Short mmCIF file of C-alpha atoms in Angstrom, two decimals:
data_model
loop_
_atom_site.label_atom_id
_atom_site.label_comp_id
_atom_site.label_asym_id
_atom_site.label_seq_id
_atom_site.Cartn_x
_atom_site.Cartn_y
_atom_site.Cartn_z
CA MET H 1 3.38 3.18 -2.28
CA ALA H 2 5.25 0.69 -0.13
CA CYS H 3 8.89 1.19 0.76
CA PRO H 4 10.99 -0.36 -2.03
CA PHE H 5 12.99 -2.27 0.61
CA PHE H 6 10.00 -3.74 2.50
CA ASP H 7 9.59 -7.50 2.20
CA PRO H 8 5.97 -8.38 3.12
CA GLN H 9 5.58 -11.77 4.77
CA ARG H 10 2.00 -11.88 6.09
CA ARG H 11 -1.02 -9.69 6.73
CA LEU H 12 -1.20 -7.59 9.86
CA ASP H 13 -4.44 -7.35 11.80
CA PRO H 14 -6.38 -4.16 11.04
CA GLY H 15 -5.11 -2.59 14.25
CA ALA H 16 -6.74 0.41 15.86
CA TRP H 17 -7.96 1.98 12.61
CA THR H 18 -11.69 2.72 12.58
CA HIS H 19 -11.48 2.66 8.79
CA GLN H 20 -8.38 1.05 7.39
CA PRO H 21 -6.51 3.46 5.10
CA ARG H 22 -5.96 2.60 1.46
CA LEU H 23 -2.52 1.02 1.55
CA PRO H 24 -0.19 0.37 -1.38
CA LEU H 25 -0.14 -3.40 -0.86
CA GLY H 26 -3.89 -3.51 -0.18
CA ASP H 27 -3.74 -4.90 3.34
CA ALA H 28 -1.30 -3.83 6.03
CA CYS H 29 1.59 -6.29 5.95
CA PHE H 30 4.13 -7.52 8.47
CA GLY H 31 7.59 -8.06 7.06
CA SER H 32 11.27 -7.30 7.09
CA CYS H 33 13.47 -4.46 5.93
CA ASN H 34 15.98 -5.38 3.23
CA SER H 35 17.61 -1.97 2.94
CA PRO H 36 21.13 -2.16 1.53
CA SER H 37 22.26 0.11 4.38
CA GLY H 38 22.31 -2.78 6.88
CA ALA H 39 21.47 -6.39 7.59
CA PRO H 40 17.85 -7.49 7.03
CA HIS H 41 15.81 -6.89 10.18
CA ILE H 42 12.24 -6.80 11.49
CA PRO H 43 11.19 -3.22 12.28
CA PRO H 44 8.74 -2.59 15.15
CA GLU H 45 5.11 -3.05 14.10
CA GLU H 46 4.26 0.66 14.41
CA HIS H 47 7.23 1.49 12.15
CA GLN H 48 5.96 -1.05 9.62
CA ARG H 49 2.44 0.41 9.69
CA GLU H 50 3.54 4.03 9.31
CA LEU H 51 6.63 3.78 7.09
CA CYS H 52 7.27 0.38 5.53
CA ASN H 53 3.69 -0.13 4.32
CA ARG H 54 3.32 3.46 3.14
CA GLY H 55 6.70 4.28 1.56
CA TYR H 56 8.30 7.72 1.39
CA ALA H 57 10.44 6.96 4.44
CA ARG H 58 13.48 8.91 3.18
CA GLY H 59 14.62 11.13 6.05
CA LEU H 60 12.19 9.41 8.47
CA CYS H 61 13.72 5.93 8.67
CA ARG H 62 17.35 5.55 9.67
CA HIS H 63 17.65 2.46 7.46
CA PHE H 64 16.46 4.16 4.27
CA PRO H 65 19.53 4.82 2.11
CA VAL H 66 20.03 8.42 1.05
CA SER H 67 21.32 7.17 -2.31
CA SER H 68 18.17 5.18 -3.13
CA GLY H 69 16.75 5.89 -6.55
CA ALA H 70 13.14 5.25 -5.52
CA ASP H 71 11.12 6.39 -2.49
CA ALA H 72 8.22 4.00 -3.02
CA VAL H 73 6.63 1.45 -5.32
CA ARG H 74 2.97 1.43 -6.39
CA PHE H 75 0.93 -1.42 -7.92
CA SER H 76 -2.29 -1.51 -9.99
CA VAL H 77 -4.21 -4.29 -11.69
CA THR H 78 -4.76 -3.39 -15.35
CA ASP H 79 -6.32 -6.64 -16.55
CA ASP H 80 -8.21 -9.38 -14.71
CA ARG H 81 -9.47 -11.99 -17.17
CA GLY H 82 -9.36 -15.74 -17.52
CA GLY H 83 -7.51 -16.44 -14.32
CA CYS H 84 -4.64 -14.11 -15.27
CA LEU H 85 -3.84 -10.76 -13.73
CA ARG H 86 -1.74 -8.07 -15.32
CA VAL H 87 -0.12 -5.83 -12.69
CA VAL H 88 1.65 -2.57 -13.46
CA TYR H 89 4.26 -1.35 -10.99
CA VAL H 90 5.69 2.15 -10.75
CA PHE H 91 8.76 3.14 -8.77
CA GLU H 92 8.42 6.74 -7.58
CA LYS H 93 10.83 9.39 -6.38
CA ASP H 94 9.63 12.71 -4.97
CA HIS H 95 6.03 11.66 -5.83
CA ALA H 96 6.84 11.34 -9.55
CA PRO H 97 7.28 8.22 -11.70
CA LEU H 98 10.88 7.01 -11.92
CA SER H 99 10.48 3.68 -13.73
CA HIS H 100 7.76 1.14 -14.38
CA GLY H 101 6.99 -2.32 -15.70
CA VAL H 102 4.44 -5.10 -15.92
CA LEU H 103 4.11 -8.42 -14.08
CA GLU H 104 1.64 -11.17 -14.88
CA PHE H 105 0.05 -13.57 -12.40
CA PRO H 106 0.01 -16.46 -11.95
CA ALA H 107 3.72 -16.35 -12.56
CA ALA H 108 6.85 -17.96 -11.29
CA ALA H 109 9.62 -15.68 -10.15
CA PRO H 110 12.81 -16.26 -8.22
CA ALA H 111 12.29 -16.21 -4.45
CA ALA H 112 15.01 -13.55 -4.27
CA ASP H 113 12.89 -11.08 -6.27
CA LEU H 114 11.67 -8.50 -3.73
CA LEU H 115 9.51 -6.65 -6.29
CA PHE H 116 7.70 -9.90 -7.10
CA ARG H 117 7.05 -10.60 -3.39
CA GLN H 118 5.58 -7.09 -2.97
CA ALA H 119 3.43 -7.57 -6.06
CA ARG H 120 2.31 -10.98 -4.75
CA ALA H 121 1.16 -9.36 -1.47
CA PHE H 122 -0.74 -6.74 -3.51
CA VAL H 123 -2.33 -9.45 -5.71
CA ASP H 124 -3.37 -11.49 -2.66
CA SER H 125 -5.10 -8.41 -1.19
CA TYR H 126 -6.69 -7.59 -4.54
CA LEU H 127 -8.07 -11.11 -4.94
CA LYS H 128 -9.43 -11.14 -1.39
CA ALA H 129 -11.23 -7.82 -1.94
CA ARG H 130 -12.47 -8.84 -5.40
CA ASP H 131 -13.88 -12.11 -4.11
CA LEU H 132 -15.62 -10.34 -1.21
CA CYS H 133 -17.32 -8.01 -3.68
CA ALA H 134 -18.33 -10.71 -6.18
CA TYR H 135 -22.04 -11.04 -6.75
CA PRO H 136 -23.60 -14.52 -6.61
#
């Protein structure tokens, strides 16, 4: 469950993990914080690995707004046929569903749509992993 204010921009290297943890966006991502509590900024990489990529930063990150409805957002592929992906997203608060919806890929969405950019990072990681596991 990535932080709902995290704007992923590229993959991070695997880092010092012996076994990379299962992350909400698939791969660890480098990006910026778009919290409404301040100007967009680039958190330190360790902060991104431990909080931005994992979500549930309320009380741990000084930029996470106390008034935020959601603590994290989670993505899952529910259909992968014919070149189209159906992705369900769930916003969570206190480890319980708060709201949800569906996105379809390929899709065009406004560049200002943070949820779409997070879903796109998840889809890119999903496709990379799927293609690595494909049998000849």
